[in-house]
Tab-separated table of C-alpha atoms in Angstrom:
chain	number	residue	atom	x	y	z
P	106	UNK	CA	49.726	92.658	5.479
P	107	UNK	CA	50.420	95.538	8.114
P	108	UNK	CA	53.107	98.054	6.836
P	109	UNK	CA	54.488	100.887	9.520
P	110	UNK	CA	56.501	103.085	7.817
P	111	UNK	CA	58.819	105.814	9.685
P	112	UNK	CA	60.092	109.147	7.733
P	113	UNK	CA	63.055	110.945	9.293
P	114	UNK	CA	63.483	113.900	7.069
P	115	UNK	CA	61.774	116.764	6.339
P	116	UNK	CA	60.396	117.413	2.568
P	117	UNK	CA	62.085	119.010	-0.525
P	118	UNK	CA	65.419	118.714	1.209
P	119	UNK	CA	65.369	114.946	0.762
P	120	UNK	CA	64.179	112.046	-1.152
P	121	UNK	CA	63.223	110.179	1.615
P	122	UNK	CA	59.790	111.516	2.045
P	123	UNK	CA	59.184	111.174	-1.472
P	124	UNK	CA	60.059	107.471	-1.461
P	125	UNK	CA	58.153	106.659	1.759
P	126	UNK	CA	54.973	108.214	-0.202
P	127	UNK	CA	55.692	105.781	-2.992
P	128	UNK	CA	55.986	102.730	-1.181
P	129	UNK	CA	52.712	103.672	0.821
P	130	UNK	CA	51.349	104.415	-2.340
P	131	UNK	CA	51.951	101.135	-3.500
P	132	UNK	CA	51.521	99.224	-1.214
P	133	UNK	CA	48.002	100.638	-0.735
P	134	UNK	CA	47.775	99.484	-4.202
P	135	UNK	CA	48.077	96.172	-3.630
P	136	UNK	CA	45.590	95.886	-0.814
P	137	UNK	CA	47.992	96.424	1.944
P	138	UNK	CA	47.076	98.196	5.660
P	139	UNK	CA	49.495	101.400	6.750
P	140	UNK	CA	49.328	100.864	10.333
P	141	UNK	CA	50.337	104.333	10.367
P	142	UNK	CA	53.335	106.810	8.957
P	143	UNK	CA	55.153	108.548	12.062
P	144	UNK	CA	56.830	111.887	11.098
P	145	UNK	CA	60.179	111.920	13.114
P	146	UNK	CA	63.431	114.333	13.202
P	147	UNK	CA	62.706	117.212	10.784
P	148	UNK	CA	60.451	114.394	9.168
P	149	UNK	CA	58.127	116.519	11.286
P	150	UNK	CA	58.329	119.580	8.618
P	151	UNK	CA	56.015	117.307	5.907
P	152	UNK	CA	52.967	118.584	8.451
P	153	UNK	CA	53.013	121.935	7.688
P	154	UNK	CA	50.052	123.441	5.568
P	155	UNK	CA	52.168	126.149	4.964
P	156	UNK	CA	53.430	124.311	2.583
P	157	UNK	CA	54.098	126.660	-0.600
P	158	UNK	CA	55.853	124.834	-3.645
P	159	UNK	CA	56.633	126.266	-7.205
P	160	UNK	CA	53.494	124.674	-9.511
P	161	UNK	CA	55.358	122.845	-11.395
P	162	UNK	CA	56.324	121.028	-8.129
P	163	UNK	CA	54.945	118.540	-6.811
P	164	UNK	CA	53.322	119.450	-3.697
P	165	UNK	CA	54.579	116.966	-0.961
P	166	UNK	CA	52.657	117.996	2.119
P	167	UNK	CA	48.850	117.682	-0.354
P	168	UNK	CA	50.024	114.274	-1.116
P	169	UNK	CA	50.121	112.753	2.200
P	170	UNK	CA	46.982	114.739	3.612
P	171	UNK	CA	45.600	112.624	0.430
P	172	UNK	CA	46.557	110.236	2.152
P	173	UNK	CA	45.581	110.439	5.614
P	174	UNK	CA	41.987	111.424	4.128
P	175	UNK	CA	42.105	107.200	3.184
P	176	UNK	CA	41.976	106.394	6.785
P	177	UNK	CA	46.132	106.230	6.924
P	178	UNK	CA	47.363	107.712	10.370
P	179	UNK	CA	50.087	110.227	9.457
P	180	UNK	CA	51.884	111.066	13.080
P	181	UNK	CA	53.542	113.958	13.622
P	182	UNK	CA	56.255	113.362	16.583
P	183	UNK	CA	55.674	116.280	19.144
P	184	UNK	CA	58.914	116.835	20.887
P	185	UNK	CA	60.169	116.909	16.988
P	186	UNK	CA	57.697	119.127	16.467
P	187	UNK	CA	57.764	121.619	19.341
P	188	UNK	CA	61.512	122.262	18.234
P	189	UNK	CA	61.081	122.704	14.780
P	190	UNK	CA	57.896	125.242	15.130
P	191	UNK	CA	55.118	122.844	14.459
P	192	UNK	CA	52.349	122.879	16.407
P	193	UNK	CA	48.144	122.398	15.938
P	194	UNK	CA	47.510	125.891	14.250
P	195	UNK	CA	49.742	125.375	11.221
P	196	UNK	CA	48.753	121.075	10.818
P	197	UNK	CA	47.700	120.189	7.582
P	198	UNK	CA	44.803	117.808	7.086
P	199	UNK	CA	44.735	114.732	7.545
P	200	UNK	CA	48.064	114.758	10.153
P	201	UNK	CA	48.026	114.185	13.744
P	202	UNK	CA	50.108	115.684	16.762
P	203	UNK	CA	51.483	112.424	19.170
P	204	UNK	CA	53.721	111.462	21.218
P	205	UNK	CA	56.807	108.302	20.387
P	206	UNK	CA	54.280	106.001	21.900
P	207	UNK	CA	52.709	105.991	18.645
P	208	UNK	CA	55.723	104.831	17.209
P	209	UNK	CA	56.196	102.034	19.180
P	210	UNK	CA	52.314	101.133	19.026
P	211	UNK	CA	53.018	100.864	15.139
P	212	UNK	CA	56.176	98.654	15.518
P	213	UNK	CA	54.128	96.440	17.752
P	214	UNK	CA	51.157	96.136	15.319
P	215	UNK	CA	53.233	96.294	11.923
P	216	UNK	CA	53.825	93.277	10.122
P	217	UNK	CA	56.664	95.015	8.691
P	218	UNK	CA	58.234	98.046	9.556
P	219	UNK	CA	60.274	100.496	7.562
P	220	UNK	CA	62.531	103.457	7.818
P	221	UNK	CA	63.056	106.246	5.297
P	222	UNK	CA	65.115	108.354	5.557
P	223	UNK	CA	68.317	109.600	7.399
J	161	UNK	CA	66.442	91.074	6.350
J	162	UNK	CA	66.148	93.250	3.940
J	163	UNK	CA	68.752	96.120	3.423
J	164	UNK	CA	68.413	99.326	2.457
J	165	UNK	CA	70.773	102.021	1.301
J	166	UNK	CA	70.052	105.390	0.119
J	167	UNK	CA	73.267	106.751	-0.298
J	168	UNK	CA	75.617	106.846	-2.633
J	169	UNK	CA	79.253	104.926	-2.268
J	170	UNK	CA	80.651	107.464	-3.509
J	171	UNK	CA	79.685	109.595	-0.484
J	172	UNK	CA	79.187	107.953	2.688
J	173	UNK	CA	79.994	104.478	4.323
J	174	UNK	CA	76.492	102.979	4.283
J	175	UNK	CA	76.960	100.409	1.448
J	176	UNK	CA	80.115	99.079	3.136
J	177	UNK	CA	78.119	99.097	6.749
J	178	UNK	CA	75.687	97.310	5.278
J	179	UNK	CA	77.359	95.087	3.535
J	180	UNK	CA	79.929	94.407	6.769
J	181	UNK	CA	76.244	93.355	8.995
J	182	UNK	CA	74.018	92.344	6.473
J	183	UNK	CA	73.956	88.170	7.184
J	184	UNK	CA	74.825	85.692	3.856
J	185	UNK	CA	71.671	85.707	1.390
J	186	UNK	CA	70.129	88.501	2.794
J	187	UNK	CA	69.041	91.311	-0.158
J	188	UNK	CA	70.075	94.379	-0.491
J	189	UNK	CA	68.099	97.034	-2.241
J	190	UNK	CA	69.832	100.351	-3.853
J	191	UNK	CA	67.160	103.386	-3.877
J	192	UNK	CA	67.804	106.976	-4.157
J	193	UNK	CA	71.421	107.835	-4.461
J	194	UNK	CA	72.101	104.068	-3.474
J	195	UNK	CA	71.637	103.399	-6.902
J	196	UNK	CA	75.106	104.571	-7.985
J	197	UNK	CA	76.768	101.830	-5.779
J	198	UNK	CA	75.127	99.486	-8.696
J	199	UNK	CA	75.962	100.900	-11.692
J	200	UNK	CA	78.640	99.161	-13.959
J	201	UNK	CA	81.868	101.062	-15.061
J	202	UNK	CA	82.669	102.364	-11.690
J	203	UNK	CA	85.729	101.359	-9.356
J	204	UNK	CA	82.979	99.704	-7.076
J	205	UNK	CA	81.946	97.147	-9.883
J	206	UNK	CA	84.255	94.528	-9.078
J	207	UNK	CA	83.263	94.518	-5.313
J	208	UNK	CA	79.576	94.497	-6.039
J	209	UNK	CA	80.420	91.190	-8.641
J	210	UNK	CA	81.581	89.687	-5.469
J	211	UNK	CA	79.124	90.922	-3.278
J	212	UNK	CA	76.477	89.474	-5.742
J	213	UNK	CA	77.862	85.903	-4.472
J	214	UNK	CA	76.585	86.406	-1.007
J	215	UNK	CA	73.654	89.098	-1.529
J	216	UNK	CA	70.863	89.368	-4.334
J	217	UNK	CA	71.329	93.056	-5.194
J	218	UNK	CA	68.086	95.218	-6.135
J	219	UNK	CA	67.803	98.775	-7.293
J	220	UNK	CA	64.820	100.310	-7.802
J	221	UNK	CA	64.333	101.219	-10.909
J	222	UNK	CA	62.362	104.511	-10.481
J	223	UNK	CA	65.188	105.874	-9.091
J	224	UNK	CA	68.137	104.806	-11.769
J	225	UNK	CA	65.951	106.328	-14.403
J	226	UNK	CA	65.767	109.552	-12.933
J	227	UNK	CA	69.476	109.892	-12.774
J	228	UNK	CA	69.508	108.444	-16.641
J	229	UNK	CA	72.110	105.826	-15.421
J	230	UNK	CA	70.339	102.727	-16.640
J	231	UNK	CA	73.391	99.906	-17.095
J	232	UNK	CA	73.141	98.122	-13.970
J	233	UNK	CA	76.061	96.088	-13.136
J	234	UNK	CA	75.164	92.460	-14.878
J	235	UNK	CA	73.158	90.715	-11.821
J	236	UNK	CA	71.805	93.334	-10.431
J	237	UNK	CA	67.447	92.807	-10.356
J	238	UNK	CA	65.756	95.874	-11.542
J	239	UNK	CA	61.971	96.070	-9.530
J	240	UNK	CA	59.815	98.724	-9.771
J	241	UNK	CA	57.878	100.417	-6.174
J	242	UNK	CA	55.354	97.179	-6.790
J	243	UNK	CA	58.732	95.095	-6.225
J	244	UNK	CA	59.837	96.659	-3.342
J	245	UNK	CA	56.429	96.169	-1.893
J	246	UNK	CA	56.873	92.764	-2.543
J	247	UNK	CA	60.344	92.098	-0.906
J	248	UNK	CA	59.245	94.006	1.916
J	249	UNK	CA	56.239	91.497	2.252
J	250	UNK	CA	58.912	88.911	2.519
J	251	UNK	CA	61.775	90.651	5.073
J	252	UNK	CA	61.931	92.578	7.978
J	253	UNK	CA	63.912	95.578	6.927
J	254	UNK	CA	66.797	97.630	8.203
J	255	UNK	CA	67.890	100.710	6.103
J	256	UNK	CA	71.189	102.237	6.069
J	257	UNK	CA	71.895	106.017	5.528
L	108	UNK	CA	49.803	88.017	26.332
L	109	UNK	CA	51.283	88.610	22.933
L	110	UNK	CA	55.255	87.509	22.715
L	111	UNK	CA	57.433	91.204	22.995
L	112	UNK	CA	58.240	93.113	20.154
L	113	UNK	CA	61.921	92.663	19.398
L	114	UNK	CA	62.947	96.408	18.416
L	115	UNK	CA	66.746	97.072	18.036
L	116	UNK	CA	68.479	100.584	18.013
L	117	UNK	CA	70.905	100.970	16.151
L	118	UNK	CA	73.185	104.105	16.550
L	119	UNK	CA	75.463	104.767	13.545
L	120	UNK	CA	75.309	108.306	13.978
L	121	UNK	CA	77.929	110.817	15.854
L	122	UNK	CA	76.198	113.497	18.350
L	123	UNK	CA	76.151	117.110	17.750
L	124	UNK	CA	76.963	117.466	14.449
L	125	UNK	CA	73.167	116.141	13.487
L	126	UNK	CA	70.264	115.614	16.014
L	127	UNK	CA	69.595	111.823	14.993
L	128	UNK	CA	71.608	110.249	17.856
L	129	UNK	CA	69.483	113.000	20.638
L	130	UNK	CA	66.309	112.046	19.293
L	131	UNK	CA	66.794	108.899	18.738
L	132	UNK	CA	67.579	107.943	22.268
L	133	UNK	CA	64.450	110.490	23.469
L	134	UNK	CA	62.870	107.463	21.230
L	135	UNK	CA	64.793	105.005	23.585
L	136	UNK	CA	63.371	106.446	26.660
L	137	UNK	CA	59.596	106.568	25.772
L	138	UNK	CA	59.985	102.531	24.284
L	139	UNK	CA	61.228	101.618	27.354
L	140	UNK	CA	58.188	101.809	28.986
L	141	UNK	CA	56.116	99.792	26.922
L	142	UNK	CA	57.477	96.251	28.263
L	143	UNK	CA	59.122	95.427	24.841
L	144	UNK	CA	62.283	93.533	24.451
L	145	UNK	CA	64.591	96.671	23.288
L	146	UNK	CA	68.310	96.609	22.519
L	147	UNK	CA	70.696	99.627	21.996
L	148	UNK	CA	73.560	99.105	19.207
L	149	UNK	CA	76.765	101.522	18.807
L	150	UNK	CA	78.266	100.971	15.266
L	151	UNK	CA	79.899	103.432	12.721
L	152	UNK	CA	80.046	106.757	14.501
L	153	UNK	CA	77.290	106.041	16.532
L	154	UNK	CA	79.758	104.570	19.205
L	155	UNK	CA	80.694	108.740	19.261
L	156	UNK	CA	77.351	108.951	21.639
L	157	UNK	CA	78.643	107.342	24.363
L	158	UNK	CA	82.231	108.744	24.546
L	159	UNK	CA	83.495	109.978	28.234
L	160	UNK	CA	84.153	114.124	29.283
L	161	UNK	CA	81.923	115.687	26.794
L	162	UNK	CA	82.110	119.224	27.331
L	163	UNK	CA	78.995	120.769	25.334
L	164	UNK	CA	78.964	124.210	27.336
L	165	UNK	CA	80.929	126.331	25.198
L	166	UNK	CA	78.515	125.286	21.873
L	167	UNK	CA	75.310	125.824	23.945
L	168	UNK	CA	74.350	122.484	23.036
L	169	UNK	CA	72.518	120.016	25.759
L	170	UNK	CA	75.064	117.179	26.798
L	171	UNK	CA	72.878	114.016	26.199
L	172	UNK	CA	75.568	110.936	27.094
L	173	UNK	CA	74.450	111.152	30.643
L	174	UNK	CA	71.325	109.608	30.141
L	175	UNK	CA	72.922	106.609	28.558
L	176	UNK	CA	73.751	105.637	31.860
L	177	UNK	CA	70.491	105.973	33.078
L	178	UNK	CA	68.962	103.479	30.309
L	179	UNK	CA	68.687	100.924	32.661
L	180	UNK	CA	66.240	102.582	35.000
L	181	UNK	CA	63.874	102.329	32.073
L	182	UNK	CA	64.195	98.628	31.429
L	183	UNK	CA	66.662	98.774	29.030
L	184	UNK	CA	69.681	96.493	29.643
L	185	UNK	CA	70.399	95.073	26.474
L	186	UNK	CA	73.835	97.548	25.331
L	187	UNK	CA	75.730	96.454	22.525
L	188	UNK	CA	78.865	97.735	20.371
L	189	UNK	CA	80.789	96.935	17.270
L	190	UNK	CA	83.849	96.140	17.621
L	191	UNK	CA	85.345	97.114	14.723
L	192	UNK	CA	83.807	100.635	14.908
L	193	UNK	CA	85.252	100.835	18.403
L	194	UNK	CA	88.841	99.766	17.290
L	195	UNK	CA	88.890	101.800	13.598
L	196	UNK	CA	88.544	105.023	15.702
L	197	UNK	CA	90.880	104.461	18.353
L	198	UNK	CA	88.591	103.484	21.177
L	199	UNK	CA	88.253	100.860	24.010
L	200	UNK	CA	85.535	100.028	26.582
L	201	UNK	CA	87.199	102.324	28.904
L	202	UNK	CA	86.239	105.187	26.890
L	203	UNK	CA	82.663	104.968	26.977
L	204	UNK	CA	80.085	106.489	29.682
L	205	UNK	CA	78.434	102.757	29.438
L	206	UNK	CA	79.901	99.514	29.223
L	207	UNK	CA	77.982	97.735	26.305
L	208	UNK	CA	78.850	94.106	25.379
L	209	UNK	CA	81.369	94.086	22.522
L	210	UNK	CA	80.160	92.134	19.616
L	211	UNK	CA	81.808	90.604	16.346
L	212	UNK	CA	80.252	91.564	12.874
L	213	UNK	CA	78.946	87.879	13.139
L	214	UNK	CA	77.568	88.216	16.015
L	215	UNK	CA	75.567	91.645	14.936
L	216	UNK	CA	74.557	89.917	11.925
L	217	UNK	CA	73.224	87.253	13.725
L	218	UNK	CA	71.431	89.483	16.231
L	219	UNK	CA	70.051	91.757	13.781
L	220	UNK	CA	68.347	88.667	11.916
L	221	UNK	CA	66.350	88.232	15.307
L	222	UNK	CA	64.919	91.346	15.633
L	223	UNK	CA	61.067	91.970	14.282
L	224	UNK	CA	61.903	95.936	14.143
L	225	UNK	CA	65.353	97.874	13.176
L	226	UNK	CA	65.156	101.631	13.808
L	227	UNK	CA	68.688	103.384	12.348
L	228	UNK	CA	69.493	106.648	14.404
């Protein structure tokens, strides 16, 4: 089955990115396709590689490069992005600058499609 | 449909929003904070007995352990993130903040 | 030709005080072009977003509600509001910058079943 998944808040500050990582995680597990994550609102900050957490952390922004290195399309929304001072020379590995027509191109192709965050 | 609510009662409207849209036999899964809204002992209990009537009620139990709450309300389905995987296989979802 | 992608908006959130309302209509605007079957819906605070004689200029902030009346210029016709959330905060159809079709809990229950996507702003 075809998961989309949408994150709308940025890391640390919420659980929401945390739980959309887990439920990619596993549903990958299971054998599942991730059409694609799309980064929205300050979802967008997850991109950053500047990324810097205490060790004892976990480090949010590694885990989902992980996973965009298995083939999953991590989006980063670009008017989000632009906003929140996110552009292509601070972009982690593995994430992607788009446009919302990404989003909607995941909606359409999704199976299922679903929301954390908010 | 599946709904789902990540905050807690106790805090913000979202159960009740839910609960006011969410169509007879749909489930509704607790994660993060929404987890409190299912925990037995609180004022909400009685509700959620009722609300168990209409709704199967989930939480997910990664998330009650982590806030070392773990006596659901009697009726209330404890999956782990392999569950949710697997009622989100089955419903379209909506979630509620 | 693949059957259109039922995608619903639902607006829960007041403007201003956090960006998800803005954004999520600049989401609005770019779906609207992709020939999908898209429907706006105002419940909880959301219904804040389209409230008549905003006056942003003082705060600095961009006035969005204006573009709620353009929606249908981008294919999107399809306007709908609680009407509990309406009447709970003191507000008719004469207060709004659009005039969505005022729907029952039942009704929004029923509609929300039908959709394939559900994106909460």
């Amino acid at each position: 089955m075809k998961f989309g998944i949408l994150v709308q808040e940025g890391p640390y500050h919420h659980q929401s990115s945390d739980s959309a990582y887990q439920f990619v995680k596993a549903a990958m597990d299971k054998g599942h396709e991730i059409v694609g994550v799309f980064f929205y609102h300050d979802g967008v900050i997850n991109s950053t590689k500047l990324t810097d957490p205490q060790q004892d952390d976990r480090h949010i922004q590694k885990r989902w490069s992980e996973i965009g290195e298995k083939g999953v399309d991590l989006v980063v929304c670009i008017a989000a992005a632009k906003r929140r001072g996110i552009n292509d020379d601070v972009l982690a590995p593995g994430f992607r600058i788009s446009g919302l027509g990404q989003l909607t191109e995941m909606a359409i192709k999704a199976d299922k499609f679903i929301t954390f965050g908010a | 449909m599946l709904h789902l609510v990540n905050k807690s009662p106790f805090y913000t409207d979202s159960l009740n929003s839910c609960l006011k849209f969410a169509a007879k036999g749909t489930p509704v899964l607790l994660i993060e904070d929404g987890v409190y809204g299912a925990m037995s002992g609180t004022s909400l209990e009685p509700k959620m007995t009722e609300v168990m009537k209409d709704h199967p009620v989930y939480v997910l139990k990664e998330d009650v352990m982590a806030r070392g709450i773990a006596n659901p309300i009697q009726g209330v389905k404890e999956i782990d993130y392999t569950g949710f995987v697997e009622l989100a296989e089955q419903h379209r979802t909506c979630t509620w903040s | 030709m693949s059957e259109p992608t039922k995608i619903m908006f639902m607006m829960r959130k007041a403007p201003y005080g956090t960006i998800y309302s803005f954004e999520g209509l600049e989401a609005v605007l770019i779906m609207g072009a992709y020939e999908q079957d898209i429907s706006l819906l105002f419940v909880d605070d959301g219904v804040y977003s389209i409230k008549k004689g905003m006056d942003t200029s003082a705060l600095g902030i961009k006035d969005f509600s204006p573009t709620f009346r353009v929606l249908d210029g981008y294919d999107i016709e399809k306007l709908y509001i609680d009407k509990e959330s309406m009447e709970t905060r003191g507000l008719t159809l004469d207060d709004f910058v659009v005039e969505p079709e005022v729907l029952d809990k039942d009704q929004i229950a029923k509609l929300m079943e039908e959709q394939d996507v559900v994106f909460p702003f």
